[in-house]
Structure formats: C-alpha cells, structure tokens
Coordinates of C-alpha atoms and ligand atoms in Angstrom, one line a residue:
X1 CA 0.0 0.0 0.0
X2 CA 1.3 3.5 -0.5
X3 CA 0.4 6.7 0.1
X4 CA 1.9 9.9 -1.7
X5 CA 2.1 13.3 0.7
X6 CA 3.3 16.0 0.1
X7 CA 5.2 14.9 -3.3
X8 CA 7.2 12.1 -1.8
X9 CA 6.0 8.2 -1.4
X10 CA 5.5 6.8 1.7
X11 CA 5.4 3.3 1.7
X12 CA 2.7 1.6 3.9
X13 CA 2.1 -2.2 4.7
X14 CA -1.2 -2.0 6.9
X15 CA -4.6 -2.9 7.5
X16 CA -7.7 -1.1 6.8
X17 CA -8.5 0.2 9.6
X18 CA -4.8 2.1 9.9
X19 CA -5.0 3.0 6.7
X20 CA -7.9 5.5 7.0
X21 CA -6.3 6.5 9.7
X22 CA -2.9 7.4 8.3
X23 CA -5.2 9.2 5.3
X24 CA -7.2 11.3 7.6
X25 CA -4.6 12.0 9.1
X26 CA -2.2 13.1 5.9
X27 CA -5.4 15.4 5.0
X28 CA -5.4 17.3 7.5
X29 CA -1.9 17.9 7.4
X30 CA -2.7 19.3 3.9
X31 CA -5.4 21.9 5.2
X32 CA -2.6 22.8 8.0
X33 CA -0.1 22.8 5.3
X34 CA -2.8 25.4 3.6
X35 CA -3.8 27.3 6.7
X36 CA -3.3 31.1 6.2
X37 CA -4.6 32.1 9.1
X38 CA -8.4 32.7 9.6
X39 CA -9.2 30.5 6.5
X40 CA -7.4 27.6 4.1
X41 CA -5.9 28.3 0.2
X42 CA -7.1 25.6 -2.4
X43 CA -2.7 25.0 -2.6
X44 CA 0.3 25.9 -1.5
X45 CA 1.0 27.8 -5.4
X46 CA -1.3 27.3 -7.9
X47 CA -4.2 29.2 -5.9
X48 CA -3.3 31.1 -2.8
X49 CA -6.1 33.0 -2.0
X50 CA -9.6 32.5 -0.6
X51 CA -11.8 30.7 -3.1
X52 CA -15.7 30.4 -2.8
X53 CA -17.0 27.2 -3.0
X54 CA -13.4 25.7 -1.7
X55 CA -13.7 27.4 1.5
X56 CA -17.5 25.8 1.5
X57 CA -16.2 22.6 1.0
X58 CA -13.1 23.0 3.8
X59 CA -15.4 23.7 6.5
X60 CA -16.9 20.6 5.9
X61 CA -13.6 18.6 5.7
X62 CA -13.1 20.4 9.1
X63 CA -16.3 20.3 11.2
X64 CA -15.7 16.7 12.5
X65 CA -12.5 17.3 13.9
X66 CA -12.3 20.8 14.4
X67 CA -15.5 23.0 14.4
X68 CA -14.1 26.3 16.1
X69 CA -12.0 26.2 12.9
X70 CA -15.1 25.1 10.2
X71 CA -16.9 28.0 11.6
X72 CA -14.2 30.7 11.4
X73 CA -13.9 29.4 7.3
X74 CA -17.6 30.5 6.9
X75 CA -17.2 33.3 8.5
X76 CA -13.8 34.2 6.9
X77 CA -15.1 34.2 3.6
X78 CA -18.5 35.7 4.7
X79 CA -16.5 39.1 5.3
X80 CA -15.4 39.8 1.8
X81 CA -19.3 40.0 1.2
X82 CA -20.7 42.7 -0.9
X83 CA -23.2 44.9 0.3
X84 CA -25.1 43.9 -2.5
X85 CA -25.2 40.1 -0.8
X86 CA -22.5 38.9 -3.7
X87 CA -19.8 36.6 -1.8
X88 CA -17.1 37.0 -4.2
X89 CA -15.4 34.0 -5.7
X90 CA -12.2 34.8 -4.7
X91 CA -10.9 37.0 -1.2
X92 CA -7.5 37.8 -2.1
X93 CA -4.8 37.7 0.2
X94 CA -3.1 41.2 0.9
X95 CA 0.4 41.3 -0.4
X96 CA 0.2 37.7 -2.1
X97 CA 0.9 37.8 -6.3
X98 CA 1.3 34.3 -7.2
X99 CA -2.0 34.4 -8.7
X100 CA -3.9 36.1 -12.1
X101 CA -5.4 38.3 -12.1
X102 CA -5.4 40.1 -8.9
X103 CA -6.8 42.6 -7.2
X104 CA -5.1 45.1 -9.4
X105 CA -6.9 43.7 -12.4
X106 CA -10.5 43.7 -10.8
X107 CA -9.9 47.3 -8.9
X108 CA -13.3 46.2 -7.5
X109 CA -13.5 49.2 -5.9
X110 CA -15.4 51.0 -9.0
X111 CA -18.7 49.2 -7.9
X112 CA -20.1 50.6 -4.4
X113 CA -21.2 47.6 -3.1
X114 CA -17.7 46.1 -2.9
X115 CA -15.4 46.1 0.1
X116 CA -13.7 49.3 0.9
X117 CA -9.9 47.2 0.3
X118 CA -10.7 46.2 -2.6
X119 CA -9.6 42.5 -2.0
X120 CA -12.1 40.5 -4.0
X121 CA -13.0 39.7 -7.1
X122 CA -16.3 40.8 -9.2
X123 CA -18.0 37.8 -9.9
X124 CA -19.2 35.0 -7.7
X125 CA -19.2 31.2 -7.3
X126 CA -21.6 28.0 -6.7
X127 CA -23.7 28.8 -3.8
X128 CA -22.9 25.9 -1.4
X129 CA -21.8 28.1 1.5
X130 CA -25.0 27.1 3.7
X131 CA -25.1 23.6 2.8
X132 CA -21.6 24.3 4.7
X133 CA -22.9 26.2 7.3
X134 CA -25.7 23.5 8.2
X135 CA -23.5 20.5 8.3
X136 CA -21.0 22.6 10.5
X137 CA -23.9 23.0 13.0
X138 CA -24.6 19.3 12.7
X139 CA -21.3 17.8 12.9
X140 CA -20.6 20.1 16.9
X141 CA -21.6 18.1 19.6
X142 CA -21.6 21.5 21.1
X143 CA -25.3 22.5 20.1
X144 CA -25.1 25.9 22.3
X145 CA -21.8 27.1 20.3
X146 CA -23.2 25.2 17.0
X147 CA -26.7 27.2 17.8
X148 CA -24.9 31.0 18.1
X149 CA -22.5 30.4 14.6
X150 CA -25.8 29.6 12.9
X151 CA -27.1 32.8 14.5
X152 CA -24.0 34.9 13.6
X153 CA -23.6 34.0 10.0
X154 CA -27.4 33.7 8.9
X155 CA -27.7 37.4 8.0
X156 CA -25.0 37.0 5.6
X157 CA -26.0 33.1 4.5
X158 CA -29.5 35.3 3.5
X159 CA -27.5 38.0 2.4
X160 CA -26.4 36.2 -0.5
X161 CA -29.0 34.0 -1.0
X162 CA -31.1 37.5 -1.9
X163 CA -28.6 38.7 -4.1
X164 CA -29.6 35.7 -6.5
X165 CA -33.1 36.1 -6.3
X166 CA -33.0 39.9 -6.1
X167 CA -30.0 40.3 -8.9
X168 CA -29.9 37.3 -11.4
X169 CA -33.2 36.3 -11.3
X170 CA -34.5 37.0 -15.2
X171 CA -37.6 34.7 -15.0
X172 CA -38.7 35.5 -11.5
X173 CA -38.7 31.7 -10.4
X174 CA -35.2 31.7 -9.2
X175 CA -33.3 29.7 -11.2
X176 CA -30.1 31.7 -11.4
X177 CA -27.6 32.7 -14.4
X178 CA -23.7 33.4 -14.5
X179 CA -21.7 36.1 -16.2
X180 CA -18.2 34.2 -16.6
X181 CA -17.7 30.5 -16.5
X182 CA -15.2 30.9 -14.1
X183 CA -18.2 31.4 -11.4
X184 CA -19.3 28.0 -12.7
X185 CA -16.7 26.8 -11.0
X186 CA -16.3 24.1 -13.7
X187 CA -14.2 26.6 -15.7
X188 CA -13.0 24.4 -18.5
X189 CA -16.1 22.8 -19.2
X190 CA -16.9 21.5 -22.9
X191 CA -20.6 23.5 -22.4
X192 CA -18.6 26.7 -22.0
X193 CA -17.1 26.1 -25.8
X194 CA -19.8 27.5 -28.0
X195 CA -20.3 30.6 -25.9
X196 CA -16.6 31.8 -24.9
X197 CA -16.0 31.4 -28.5
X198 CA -18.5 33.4 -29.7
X199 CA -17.5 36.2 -27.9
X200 CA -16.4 39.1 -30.3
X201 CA -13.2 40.2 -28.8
X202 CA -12.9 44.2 -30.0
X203 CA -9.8 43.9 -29.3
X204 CA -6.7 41.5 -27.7
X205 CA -6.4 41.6 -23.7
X206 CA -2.9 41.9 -23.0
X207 CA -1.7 39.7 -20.0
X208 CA 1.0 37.6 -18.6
X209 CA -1.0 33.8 -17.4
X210 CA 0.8 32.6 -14.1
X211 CA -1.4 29.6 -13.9
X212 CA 0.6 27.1 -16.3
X213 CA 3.3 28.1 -13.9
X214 CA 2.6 25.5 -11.5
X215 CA 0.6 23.2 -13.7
X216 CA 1.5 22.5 -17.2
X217 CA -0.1 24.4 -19.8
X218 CA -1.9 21.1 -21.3
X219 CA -4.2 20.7 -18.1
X220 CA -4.8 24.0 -18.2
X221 CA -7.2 26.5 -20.8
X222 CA -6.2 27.5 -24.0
X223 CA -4.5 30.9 -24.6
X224 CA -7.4 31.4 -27.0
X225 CA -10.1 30.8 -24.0
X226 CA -8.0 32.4 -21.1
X227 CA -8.0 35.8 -23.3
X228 CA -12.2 35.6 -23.3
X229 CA -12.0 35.0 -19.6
X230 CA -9.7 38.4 -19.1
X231 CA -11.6 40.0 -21.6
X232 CA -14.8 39.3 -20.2
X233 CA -13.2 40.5 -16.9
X234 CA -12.7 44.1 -17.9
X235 CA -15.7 44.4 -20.0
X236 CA -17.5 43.6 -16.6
X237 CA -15.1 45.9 -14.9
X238 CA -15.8 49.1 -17.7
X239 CA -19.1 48.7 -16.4
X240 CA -18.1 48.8 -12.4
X241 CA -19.5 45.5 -12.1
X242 CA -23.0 46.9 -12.2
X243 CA -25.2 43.6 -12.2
X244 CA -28.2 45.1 -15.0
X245 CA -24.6 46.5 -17.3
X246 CA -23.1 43.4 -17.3
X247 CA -26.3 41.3 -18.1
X248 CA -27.4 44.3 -21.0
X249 CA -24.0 43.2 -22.5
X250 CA -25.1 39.8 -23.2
X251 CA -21.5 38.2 -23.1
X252 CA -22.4 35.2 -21.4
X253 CA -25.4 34.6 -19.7
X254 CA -26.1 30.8 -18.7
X255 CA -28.4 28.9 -16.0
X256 CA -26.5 26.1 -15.6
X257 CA -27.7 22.8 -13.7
X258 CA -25.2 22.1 -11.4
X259 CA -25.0 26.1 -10.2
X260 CA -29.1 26.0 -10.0
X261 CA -29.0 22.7 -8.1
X262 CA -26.6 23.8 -5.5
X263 CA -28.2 26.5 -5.0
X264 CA -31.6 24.4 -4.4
X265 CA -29.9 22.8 -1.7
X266 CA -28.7 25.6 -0.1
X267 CA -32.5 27.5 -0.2
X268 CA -33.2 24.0 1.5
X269 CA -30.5 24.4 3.8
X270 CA -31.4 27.7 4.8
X271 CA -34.9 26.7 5.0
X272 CA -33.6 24.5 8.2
X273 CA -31.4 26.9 9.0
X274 CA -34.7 29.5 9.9
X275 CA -36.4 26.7 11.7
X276 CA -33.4 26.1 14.0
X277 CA -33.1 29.5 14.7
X278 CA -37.0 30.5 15.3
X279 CA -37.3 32.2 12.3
X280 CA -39.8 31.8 9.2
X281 CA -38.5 29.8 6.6
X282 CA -41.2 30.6 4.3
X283 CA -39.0 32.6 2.1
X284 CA -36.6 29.7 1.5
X285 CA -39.2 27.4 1.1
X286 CA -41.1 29.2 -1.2
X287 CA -38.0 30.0 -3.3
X288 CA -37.0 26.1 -3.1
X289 CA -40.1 25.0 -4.5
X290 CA -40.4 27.5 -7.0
X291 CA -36.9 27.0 -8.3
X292 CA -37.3 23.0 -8.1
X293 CA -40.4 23.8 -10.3
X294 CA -37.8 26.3 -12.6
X295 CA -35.6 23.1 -13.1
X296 CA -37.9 20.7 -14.1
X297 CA -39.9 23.2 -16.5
X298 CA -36.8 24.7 -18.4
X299 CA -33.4 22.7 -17.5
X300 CA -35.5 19.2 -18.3
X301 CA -35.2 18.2 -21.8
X302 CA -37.7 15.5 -22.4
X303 CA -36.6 14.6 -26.0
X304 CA -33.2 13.8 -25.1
X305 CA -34.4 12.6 -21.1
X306 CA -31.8 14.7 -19.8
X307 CA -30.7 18.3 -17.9
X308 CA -29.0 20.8 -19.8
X309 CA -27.5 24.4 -19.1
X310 CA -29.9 27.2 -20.6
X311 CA -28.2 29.6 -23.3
X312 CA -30.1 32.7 -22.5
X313 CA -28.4 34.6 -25.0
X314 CA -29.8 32.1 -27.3
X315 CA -32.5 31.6 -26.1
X316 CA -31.1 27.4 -26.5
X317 CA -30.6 24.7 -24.1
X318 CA -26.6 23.8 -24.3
X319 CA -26.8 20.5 -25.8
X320 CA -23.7 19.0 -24.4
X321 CA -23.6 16.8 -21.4
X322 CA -21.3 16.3 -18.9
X323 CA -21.4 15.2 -15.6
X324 CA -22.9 18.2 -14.6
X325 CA -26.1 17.1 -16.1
X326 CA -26.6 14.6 -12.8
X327 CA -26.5 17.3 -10.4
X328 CA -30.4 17.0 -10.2
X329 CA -29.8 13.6 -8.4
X330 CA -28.0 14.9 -5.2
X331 CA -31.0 17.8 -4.7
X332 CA -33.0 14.5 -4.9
X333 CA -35.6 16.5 -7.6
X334 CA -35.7 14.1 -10.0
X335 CA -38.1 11.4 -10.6
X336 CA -36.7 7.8 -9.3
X337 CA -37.0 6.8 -12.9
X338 CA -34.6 9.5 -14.2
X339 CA -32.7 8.5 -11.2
X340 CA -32.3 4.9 -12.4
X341 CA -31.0 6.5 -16.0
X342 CA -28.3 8.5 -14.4
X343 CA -26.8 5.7 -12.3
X344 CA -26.5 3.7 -15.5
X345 CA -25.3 6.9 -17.3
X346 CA -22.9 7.3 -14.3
X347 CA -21.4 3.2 -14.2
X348 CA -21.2 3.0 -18.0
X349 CA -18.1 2.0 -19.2
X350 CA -18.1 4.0 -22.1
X351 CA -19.5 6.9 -20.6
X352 CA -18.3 8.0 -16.9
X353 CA -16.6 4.9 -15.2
X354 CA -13.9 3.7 -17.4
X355 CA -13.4 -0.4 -16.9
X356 CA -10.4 -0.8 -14.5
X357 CA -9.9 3.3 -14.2
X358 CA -11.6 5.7 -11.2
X359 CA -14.9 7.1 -12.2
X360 CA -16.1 10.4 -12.4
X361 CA -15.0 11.2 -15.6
X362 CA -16.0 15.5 -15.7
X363 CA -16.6 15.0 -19.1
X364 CA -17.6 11.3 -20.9
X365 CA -15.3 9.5 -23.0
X366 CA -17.6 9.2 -25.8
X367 CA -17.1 13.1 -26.1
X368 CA -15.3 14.2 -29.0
X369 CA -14.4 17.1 -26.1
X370 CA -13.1 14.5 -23.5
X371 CA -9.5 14.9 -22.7
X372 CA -8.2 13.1 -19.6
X373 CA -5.8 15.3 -18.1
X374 CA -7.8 19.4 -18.7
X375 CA -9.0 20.3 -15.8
X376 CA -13.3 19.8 -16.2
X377 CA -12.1 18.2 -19.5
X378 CA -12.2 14.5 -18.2
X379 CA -10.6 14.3 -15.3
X380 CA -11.9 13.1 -11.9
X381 CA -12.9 15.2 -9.2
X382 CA -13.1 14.8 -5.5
X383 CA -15.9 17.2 -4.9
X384 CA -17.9 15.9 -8.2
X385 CA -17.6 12.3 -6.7
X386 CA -18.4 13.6 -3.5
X387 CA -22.0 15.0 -5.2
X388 CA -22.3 12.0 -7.3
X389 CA -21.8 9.8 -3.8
X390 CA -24.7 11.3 -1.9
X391 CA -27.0 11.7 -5.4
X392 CA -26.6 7.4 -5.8
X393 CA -27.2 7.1 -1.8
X394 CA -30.6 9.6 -1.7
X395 CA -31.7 7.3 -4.5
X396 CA -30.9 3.9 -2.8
X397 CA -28.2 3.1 -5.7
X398 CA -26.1 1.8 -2.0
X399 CA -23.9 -0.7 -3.9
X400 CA -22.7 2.0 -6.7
X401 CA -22.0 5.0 -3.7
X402 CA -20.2 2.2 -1.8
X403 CA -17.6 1.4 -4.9
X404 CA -17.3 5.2 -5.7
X405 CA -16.5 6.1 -2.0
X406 CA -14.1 3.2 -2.5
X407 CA -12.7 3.9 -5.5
X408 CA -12.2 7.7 -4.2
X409 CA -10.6 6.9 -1.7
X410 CA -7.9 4.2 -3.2
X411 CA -7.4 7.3 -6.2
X412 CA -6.3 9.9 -3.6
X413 CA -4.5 6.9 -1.4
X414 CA -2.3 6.1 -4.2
X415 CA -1.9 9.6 -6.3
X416 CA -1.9 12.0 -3.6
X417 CA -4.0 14.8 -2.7
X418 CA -4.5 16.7 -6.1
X419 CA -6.4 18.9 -7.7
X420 CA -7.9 16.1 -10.2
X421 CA -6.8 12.9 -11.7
X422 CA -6.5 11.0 -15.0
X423 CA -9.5 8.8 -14.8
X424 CA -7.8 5.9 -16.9
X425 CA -4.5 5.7 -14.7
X426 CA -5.4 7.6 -11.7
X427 CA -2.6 10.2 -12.2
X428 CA -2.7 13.2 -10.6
X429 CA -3.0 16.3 -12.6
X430 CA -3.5 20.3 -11.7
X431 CA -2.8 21.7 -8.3
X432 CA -0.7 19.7 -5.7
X433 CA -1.8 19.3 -2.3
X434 CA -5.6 20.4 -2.9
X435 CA -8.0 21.7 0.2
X436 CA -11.0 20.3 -1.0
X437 CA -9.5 17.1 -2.3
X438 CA -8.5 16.6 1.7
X439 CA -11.8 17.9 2.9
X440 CA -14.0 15.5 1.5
X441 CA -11.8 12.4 2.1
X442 CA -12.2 13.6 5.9
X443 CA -15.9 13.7 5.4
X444 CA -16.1 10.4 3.3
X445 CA -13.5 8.5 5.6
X446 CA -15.9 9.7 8.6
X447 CA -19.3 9.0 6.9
X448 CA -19.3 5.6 5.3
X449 CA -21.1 4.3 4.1
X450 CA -24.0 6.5 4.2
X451 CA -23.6 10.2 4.7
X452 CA -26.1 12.3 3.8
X453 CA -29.5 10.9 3.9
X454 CA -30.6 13.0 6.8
X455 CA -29.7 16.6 5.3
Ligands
LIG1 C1 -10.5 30.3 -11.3 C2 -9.8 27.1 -6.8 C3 -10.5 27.2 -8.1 C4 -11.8 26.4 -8.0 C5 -12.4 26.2 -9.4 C6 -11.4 25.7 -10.4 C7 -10.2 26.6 -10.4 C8 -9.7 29.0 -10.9 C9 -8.6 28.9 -11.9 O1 -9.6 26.7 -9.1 O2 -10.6 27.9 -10.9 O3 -11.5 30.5 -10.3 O4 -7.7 29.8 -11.9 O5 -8.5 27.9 -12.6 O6 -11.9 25.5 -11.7 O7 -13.5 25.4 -9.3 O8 -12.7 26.9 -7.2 O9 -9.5 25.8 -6.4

C-alpha cells in the first residue's frame, strides 16, 4: 500500500483500519499545510487566496475534527461580502501575487457595493456556502456554540442567498444565471465552448498567465479561451460590475444545472437553517419549490431525457452533457425513474466509469471534447464524486456509492491529494496538495457508508 504526501511516497504495509487513519490524518496535514490564518488556500502555489465554493467545501472537511475552525472558514469568507449580498469568488490575500489576475486587475472598488480594500473579485461562485454552514452545525456536539455560529452567520447566509433572487433572477422563479464560467466553478467545461467562443473580442487583452506556472499548460485552458475570460473580466469591470450592465451586454449569460442545483440545496438548507433559529423559513421554502419547479420546466429536456445548461443569449438549451447534467440527483428533484438512467449513465463503461480506471469522468469519454488530463475536461474530481456519492445514496443506488466512496478513496491513497486525476491511470494532474481534495476524504472516511441521507 502507498500513500503519496506531500510529493514524496510513503510506503505503507497495513490494515484497513490504519489506513484510514494514516489518510485522515495526511489530509489534515494538507489543510494545516494550507492554513493562512483565519481560513485555508485551495494550494500551496497554484491558488493562494480564498476561493468560494473551496472554502465551503473545507469547512466541511473540518467540522468533524475541528468546528471552532469550520466556523471561522464560513465566517472568513462571509467578510469579503458585498453589500449587495455577492460573496465573491475569490478574497484575495493582501500582499500575495502568485495568482492572475489580482486585485489590481478587478480594482473592484469601482462598484459601491464592494469592500472598501478592494480585495475580491467581481464575480461570484456555486452557492454551497449554507449547505456548509448546516453540516458545520450538525457535525458540533456543542449545540449551544453550534446554535450561536448559525445565528451569527445567517444574516450574511441570506445575504447572499437575496442577491440571487433579487439580482440574477430573469424569469422570477429563481433559477439563477452566470456572467463568466469561471463562477461555474467548472471553468474548462466542454458547455462553455460554443459561448466563450462566440464572444467578439474588440480587441486582444494583454496579460502575462501565471497559472501554467505550476501546472503544465496542457491541463490547463487555452490561450485562446483564457483571453475571453480576461476579456470578459474588464468588460465587466468598464461597467463597475453593475449587475443590470453586465447582463445588457449579453457576453455570457447561462443557468447552468449544477449552479441551479446547489443552490436548491442551499435555499433548502437555509430553510432548516430559519427553523433552527426560530425564524420563518417561508421565504426559502417558497423559493426552493419554485426553483425545483424552474428546473424541471426549463433545464428538463424530455426529448433527449436529460438536464442541460440554458443559453439565454440564445435563447437554447446547451446541448452538451457532462457530468454536470446529474447534479439534479443529489437535490434528490428528480423522478426515481430519471434516477435509475443516471446511475447507469454514471457506471457505463463507455460513458463515466472507465473499466479498471476511477470514475467520475467531468466530461464522458464518448465526447469528442473528452480529454483526460484538462482540468473539467475529463478528469476526476473529489468534490464531483463527493455529489455524485450522496445523489446514488438519496436514491438507494447503495452498492454504486459504496464502490465510488471506495474507489475515491484508493485514487487519492495512491496519487496523492491533487487537484484532479486521470480517470484511466489515476494520475494526478493540476494543483498539488488540494484543500478540497482533503476535505471530502475527511468527510467520506468519517461517513461511510452513508452520509447524507438526513440533510
Ligand atoms: C478560477 C480554486 C478554483 C476552483 C475552481 C477551479 C479553479 C480558478 C482557476 O480553481 O478555478 O476560479 O484559476 O482555474 O476551476 O472550481 O474553485 O480551487
């Protein structure tokens, strides 16, 4: 048995039982290793700031071990919110220039909503933040302490829960849109293809990329797609980040499943959240049901008896699926039926779970798209499995969350704790020592087999 940490092999001849142990153990080494200060970086290099969804998905890795620390994640990230509710999707750390583009490049500070430093960026990310926030509260023994974080951050959970519905809500059932497919927070996706390229560039962004620093440049976007991102930056940024300016530009404007579905959960979350605190939950529940409704009616495409990401510049669904398309089964919204389809979408050889490899593949094989080592291109990822896991448990599909909470497990045992992995070999590509990729082995190493059935 081995385990890589840190780089290096370390060469282990053990049971079981020890074996979790040593692997809990080695992850939280990599959120210490990460720790700077009141919050965690993704890694060490590649990204050292605060990032959205990450720190959602750290607090969870942390609230069985350490809660004081899960809260202060939440809470961390909860101050670089705008007064207009946004929670940015990154809160950058002062000083720190590893990363691009900075804080220089956002100069934030034209919008007035946005904090005073001007240490954030203008866009936001998946809305999982009080999901986070309820399974911190569930995981502390300490209800009285567990009861006066929920009461401390719930302003600011709502907060940003009305910036959706109040800001990016076109329709009026909630179903939510994003301006930049870096706030899908599945960057690189295939979907993202037909509308980065169409945007009509007036002229060339000029830029020096520091991410294929760290990470070769073949896992990472294309010069020809990171110049749309930048560019669809500052044209966001000529308009001070002004939410009506940026959608009356009509650049890219998507409701994407997996976005619409986390945030579902996390109008369900807060919905529990209000009850726990003695307040009316009406508003979330009213804005769950409505947006559940929102899914089914729009993202539901009964020809092809799949989801799909809405176009709205289009007017089109985005005909291309990815694994994104199976979010619906971890909100548990869709019918058992559909349910049944995905699981054998999800184990098919061809498809998601390559024979003798590590399933989730981001992006099918059968794809013309599918590349196995692009970030959100093919490879596997912790927090996509970690979705995928509770989706096949909420549906019964035991046997199938069982092997993939397995297989998870063996991929990061054996290849370290990375940013994603090569789901034929199980290599590990992007970032090295990845936050979330520890988190969520702390939560499926303390969960099995079944986690989630009670949220
Ligand atoms: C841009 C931090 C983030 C994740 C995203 C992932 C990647 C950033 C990048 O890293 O995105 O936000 O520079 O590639 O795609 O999901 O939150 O880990």
């Amino acid at each position: 048995m081995t385990l890589h940490v840190n780089g290096s092999m370390v060469i282990f001849f053990i049971m079981p039982e020890q074996q979790n142990t040593d692997l809990r153990e080695a992850a939280l080494g990599i959120l210490r290793e990460n720790d700077i200060g009141r919050a965690t970086k993704p890694s060490p290099n590649q990204y050292p700031h605060l990032w959205n969804w990450d720190t959602a998905f750290i607090a969870i890795g942390y609230s069985h071990s350490n809660p004081e620390r899960a809260e202060l994640e939440i809470e961390a990230l909860l101050d670089s919110q705008w007064d207009n509710g946004m929670v940015p999707h990154i809160l950058f750390t002062p000083g720190e220039t590893r990363y691009f583009p900075g804080p220089d490049v956002w100069q934030v500070t034209r919008n007035p909503f946005a904090p005073r430093n001007g240490l954030t960026s203008g866009i936001t990310q998946p809305p999982i933040l009080a999901v986070a926030a309820l399974k911190v509260f569930k995981n502390n023994p300490d209800k009285k302490q567990a009861l006066a974080f929920l009461r401390k951050c719930f302003p600011g959970l709502k907060r940003f829960i009305d910036f959706f519905l109040k800001e990016r809500n076109p329709d009026g059932t909630g179903l939510t849109y994003i301006v930049h497919s870096w706030e899908s927070g599945l960057d690189n996706s295939p979907r993202w293809d037909p509308l980065i390229q169409s945007i009509q560039m007036e002229y060339q962004p000029e830029f020096n990329r520091l991410d294929t620093v760290y990470v070769p440049a073949s896992q990472r976007p294309s010069n020809n797609d990171y110049s749309r991102y930048i560019y669809l930056l500052e044209q966001y940024r000529d308009v001070d980040y002004d939410q009506k300016a940026i959608f009356g530009k009509g650049l890219f404007l998507v409701q994407p499943v997996l976005f619409n579905c986390l945030f579902y959960w996390s109008l369900r979350s807060m919905e529990t959240i209000a009850h726990l605190l003695g307040e009316s939950s009406d508003y979330f529940r009213n804005a769950a049901n409505n947006l559940q409704q929102a899914i089914q009616e729009k993202l539901w495409n009964r020809e092809l008896q799949a989801y799909f990401d809405w176009n709205i510049i289009t007017g089109q669904p985005l005909l291309t699926e990815t694994v994104s398309s199976f979010a619906p089964l971890f909100t548990g919204i869709c019918t058992e039926e559909t349910a049944f389809n995905m699981a054998r979408r999800i184990t098919n050889p061809k498809g998601y779970w390559p024979v003798g490899g590590y399933a989730v593949c981001s992006t099918p094989i059968w794809s013309p798209s599918f590349d196995p080592e692009n970030y959100w291109r093919g490879p596997v990822w912790i927090n996509i499995n970690w979705l995928i896991i509770r989706g096949l448990q909420q549906y019964g599909f035991f046997d199938q969350a069982e092997e993939l909470t397995r297989l998870t497990l063996e991929l990061v045992t054996q290849n370290g704790f990375r940013e994603h992995y090569h789901p034929q070999t199980g290599v590990g590509g992007g970032a090295q020592r990845f936050s979330w990729t520890a988190a969520l082995v702390l939560d499926l190493l303390h969960d099995r087999p079944i986690s989630h059935l009670t949220d």
